[in-house]
Coordinates of C-alpha atoms in Angstrom, one line a residue:
Chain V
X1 CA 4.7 -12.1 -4.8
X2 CA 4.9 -8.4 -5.9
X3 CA 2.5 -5.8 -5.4
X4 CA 2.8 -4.8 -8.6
X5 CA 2.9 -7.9 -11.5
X6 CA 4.3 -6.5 -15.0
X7 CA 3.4 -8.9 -18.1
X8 CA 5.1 -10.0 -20.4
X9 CA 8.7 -10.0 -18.4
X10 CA 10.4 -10.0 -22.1
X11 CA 9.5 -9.0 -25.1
X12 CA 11.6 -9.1 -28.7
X13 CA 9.8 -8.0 -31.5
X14 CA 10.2 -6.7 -35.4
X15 CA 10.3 -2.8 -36.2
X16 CA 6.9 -1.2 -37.0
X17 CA 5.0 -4.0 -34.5
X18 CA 2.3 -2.9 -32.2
X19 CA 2.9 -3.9 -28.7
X20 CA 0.9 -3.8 -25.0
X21 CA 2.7 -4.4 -21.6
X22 CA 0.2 -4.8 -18.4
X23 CA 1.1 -3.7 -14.8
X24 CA -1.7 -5.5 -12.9
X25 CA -2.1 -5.4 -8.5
X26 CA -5.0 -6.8 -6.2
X27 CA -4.6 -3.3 -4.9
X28 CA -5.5 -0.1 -5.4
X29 CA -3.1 3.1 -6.5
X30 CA -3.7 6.6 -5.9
X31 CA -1.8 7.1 -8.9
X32 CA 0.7 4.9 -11.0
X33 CA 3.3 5.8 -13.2
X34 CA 5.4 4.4 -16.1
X35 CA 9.3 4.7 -16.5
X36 CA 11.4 3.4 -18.9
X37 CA 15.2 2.6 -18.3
X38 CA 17.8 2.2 -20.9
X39 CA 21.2 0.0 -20.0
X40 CA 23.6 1.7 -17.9
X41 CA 21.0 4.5 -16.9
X42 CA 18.6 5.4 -14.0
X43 CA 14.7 5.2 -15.0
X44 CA 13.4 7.9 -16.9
X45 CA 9.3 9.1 -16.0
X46 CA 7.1 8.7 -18.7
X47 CA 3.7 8.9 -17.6
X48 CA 1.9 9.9 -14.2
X49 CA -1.9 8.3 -14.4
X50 CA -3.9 9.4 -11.6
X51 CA -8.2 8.9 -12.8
X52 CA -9.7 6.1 -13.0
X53 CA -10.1 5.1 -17.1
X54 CA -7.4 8.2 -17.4
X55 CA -6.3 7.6 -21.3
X56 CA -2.6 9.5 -21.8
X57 CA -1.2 9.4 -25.3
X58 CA 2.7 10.2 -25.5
X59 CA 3.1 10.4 -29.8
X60 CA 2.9 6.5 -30.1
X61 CA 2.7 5.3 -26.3
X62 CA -0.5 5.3 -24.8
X63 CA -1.1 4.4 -21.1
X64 CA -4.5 3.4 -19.8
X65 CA -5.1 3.2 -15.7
X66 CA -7.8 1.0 -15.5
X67 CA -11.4 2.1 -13.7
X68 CA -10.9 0.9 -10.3
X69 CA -7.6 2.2 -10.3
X70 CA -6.0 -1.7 -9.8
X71 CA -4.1 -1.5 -13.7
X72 CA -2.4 -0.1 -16.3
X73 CA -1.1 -0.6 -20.0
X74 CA 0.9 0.7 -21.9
X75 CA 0.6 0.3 -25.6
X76 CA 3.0 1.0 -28.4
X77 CA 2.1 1.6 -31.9
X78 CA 5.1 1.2 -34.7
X79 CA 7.8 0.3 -32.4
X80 CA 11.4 1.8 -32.7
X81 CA 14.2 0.1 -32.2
X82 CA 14.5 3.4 -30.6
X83 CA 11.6 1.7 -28.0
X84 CA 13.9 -0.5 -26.5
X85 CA 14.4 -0.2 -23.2
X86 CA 13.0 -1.7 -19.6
X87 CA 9.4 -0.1 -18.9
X88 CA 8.7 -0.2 -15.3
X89 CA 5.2 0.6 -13.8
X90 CA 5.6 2.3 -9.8
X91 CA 2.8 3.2 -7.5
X92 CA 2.0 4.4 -4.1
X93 CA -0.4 2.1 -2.5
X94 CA -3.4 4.2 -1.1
X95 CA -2.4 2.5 2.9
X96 CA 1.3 2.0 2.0
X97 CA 3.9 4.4 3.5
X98 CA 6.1 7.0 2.0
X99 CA 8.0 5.4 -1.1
X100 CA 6.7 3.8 -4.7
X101 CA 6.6 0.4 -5.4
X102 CA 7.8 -0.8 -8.9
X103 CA 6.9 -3.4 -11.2
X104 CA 9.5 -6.2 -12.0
X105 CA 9.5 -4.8 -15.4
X106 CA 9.1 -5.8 -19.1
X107 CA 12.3 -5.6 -21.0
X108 CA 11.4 -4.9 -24.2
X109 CA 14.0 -5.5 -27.7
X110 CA 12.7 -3.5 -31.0
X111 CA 14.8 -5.3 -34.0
X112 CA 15.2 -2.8 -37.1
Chain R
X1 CA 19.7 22.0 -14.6
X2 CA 22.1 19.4 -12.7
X3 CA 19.8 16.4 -12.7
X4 CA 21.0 13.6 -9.5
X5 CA 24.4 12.4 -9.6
X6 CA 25.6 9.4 -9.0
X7 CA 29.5 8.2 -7.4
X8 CA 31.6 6.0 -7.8
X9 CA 29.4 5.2 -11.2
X10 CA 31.2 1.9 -11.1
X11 CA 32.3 -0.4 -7.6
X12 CA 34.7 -3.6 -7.4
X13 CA 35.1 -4.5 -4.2
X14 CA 36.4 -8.0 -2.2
X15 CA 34.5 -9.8 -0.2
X16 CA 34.1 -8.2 3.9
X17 CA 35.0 -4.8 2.8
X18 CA 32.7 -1.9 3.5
X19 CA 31.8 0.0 0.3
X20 CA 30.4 4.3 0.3
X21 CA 28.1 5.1 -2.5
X22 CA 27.2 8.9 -2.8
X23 CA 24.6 10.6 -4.2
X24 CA 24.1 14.3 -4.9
X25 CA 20.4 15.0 -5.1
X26 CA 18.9 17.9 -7.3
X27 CA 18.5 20.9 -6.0
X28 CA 15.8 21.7 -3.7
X29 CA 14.5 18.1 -3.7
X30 CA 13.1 17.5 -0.6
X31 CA 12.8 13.7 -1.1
X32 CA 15.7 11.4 -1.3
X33 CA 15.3 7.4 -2.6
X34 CA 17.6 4.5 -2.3
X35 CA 16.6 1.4 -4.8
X36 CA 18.3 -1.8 -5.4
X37 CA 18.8 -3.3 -8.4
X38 CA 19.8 -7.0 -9.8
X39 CA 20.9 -8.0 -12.9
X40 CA 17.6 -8.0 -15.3
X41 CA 15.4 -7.2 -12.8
X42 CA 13.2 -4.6 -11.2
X43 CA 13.7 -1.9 -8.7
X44 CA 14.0 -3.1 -4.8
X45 CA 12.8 -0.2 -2.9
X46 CA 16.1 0.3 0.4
X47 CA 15.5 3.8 2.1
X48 CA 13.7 6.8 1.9
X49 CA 14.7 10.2 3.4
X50 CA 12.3 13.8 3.6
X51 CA 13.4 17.0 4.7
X52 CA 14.1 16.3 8.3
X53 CA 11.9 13.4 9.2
X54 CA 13.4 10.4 10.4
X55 CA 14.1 8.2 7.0
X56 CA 12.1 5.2 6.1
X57 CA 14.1 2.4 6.6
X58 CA 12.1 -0.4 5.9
X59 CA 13.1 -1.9 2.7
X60 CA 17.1 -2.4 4.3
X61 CA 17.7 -5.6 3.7
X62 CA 19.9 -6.6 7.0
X63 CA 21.9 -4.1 9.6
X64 CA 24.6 -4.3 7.4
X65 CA 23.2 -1.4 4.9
X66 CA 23.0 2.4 6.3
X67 CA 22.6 5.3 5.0
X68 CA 23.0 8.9 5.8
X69 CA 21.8 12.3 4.6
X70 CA 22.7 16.1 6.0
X71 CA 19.7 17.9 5.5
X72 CA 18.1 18.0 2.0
X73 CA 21.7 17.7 0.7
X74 CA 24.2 14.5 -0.3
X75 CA 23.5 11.1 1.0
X76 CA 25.9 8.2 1.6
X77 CA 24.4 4.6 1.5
X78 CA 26.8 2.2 3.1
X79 CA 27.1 -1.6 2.9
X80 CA 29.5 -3.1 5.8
X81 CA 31.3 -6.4 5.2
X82 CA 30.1 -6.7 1.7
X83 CA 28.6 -10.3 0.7
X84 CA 28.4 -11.5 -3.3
X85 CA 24.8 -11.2 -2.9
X86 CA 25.1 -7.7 -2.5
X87 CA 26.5 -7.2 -5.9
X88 CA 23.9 -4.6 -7.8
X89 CA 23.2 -1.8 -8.9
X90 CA 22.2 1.2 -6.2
X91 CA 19.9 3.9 -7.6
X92 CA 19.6 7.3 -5.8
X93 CA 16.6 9.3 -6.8
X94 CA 15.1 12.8 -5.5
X95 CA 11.8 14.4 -5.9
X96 CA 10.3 17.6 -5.1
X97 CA 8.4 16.3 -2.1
X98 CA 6.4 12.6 -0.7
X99 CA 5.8 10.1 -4.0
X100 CA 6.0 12.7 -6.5
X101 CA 7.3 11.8 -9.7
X102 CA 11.4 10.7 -9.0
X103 CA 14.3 11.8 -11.2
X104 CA 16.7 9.0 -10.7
X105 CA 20.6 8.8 -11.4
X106 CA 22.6 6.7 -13.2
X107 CA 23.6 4.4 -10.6
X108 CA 26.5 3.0 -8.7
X109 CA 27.6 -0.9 -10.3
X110 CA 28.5 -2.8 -7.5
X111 CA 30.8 -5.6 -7.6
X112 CA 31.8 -8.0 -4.9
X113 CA 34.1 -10.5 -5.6

């Protein structure tokens, strides 16, 4: 079982489609963060959520980190194909050591 | 700026061979990362290096994986008598200083066959 669960794992849907991916833990994060990866690249940061019921909008991505600080979305509006990519959510446990733990990830497809 | 590179960018090695993966940090990063990563899946956390401390080793997934760094400088992650299992890619990343946001390289493809 991971520390951090991502939801869905996959995710195909039709240009101009709204869209929410969840990043969900029985524990609690000092702060969490999004990334998204495109094939044949490293993951790229997106977001850094550190408040409990923080709200970050990036143009049509916005990332929510829930009150006790246990969650986060991330909701798209009017996806791109553009969008498509493998969005990751990482954390650093508030009693875990010195390195993030990621999500499994949601691999996302955006068809024009 | 040089963001973290990333060498060889692509690996095909036999089975039993040891493989050398390098990555060049960015500048002034005191924080160093080693990840794992299978095919379709998420990041597998391997080692963790800062400034001088002794590196985190924890996430090494059996004595045959090591890895190096000089300083705050290049690190080497080696994989001795390489199994099929070990077949991945190996993501470096570096950040300014403990769990701050990581800037990640390409990766290294690793094949054993």
């Amino acid at each position: 079982t991971q520390l951090l669960e991502q939801s869905p794992q996959f995710l195909s849907i039709q240009e101009g489609e709204n869209l929410t991916v969840y990043c969900n833990s029985s524990s609690v994060f000092s702060s969490l963060q999004w990334y998204r990866q495109e094939p044949g690249e490293g993951p790229v940061l997106l977001v850094t959520v550190v408040t409990g019921g923080e709200v970050k909008k990036l143009k049509r991505l916005t990332f929510q980190f829930g009150d006790a600080r246990k969650d986060s979305s991330l909701h798209i509006t009017a996806a791109q194909p553009g969008d498509t990519g493998l969005y990751l959510c990482a954390g650093n446990p508030n009693n875990a050591g010195n390195m993030l733990t990621f999500g499994g990830g949601t691999r996302l497809m955006v068809k024009p | 700026g040089a963001g973290v590179s990333q060498s060889p960018s692509n690996k095909v090695t036999e089975k039993g061979k040891d493989v050398e993966l390098r990555c060049d940090p960015i500048s002034g990063h005191t924080a160093l990362y080693w990840y794992r990563q299978r095919l379709g899946q998420g990041l597998e956390f391997l080692i963790y290096f800062q400034g001088n401390s002794a590196p985190d080793k924890s996430g090494l997934p059996s004595d045959r994986f090591s890895a190096e760094r000089t300083g705050e400088s290049v690190s080497t992650l080696t994989i001795q008598r390489t199994q099929q299992e070990d077949s991945a890619v190996y993501l470096c990343a570096s950040s300014p200083y403990y769990a701050d946001e990581q800037y990640f390289g390409p990766g290294t493809r690793l094949t054993v066959t």
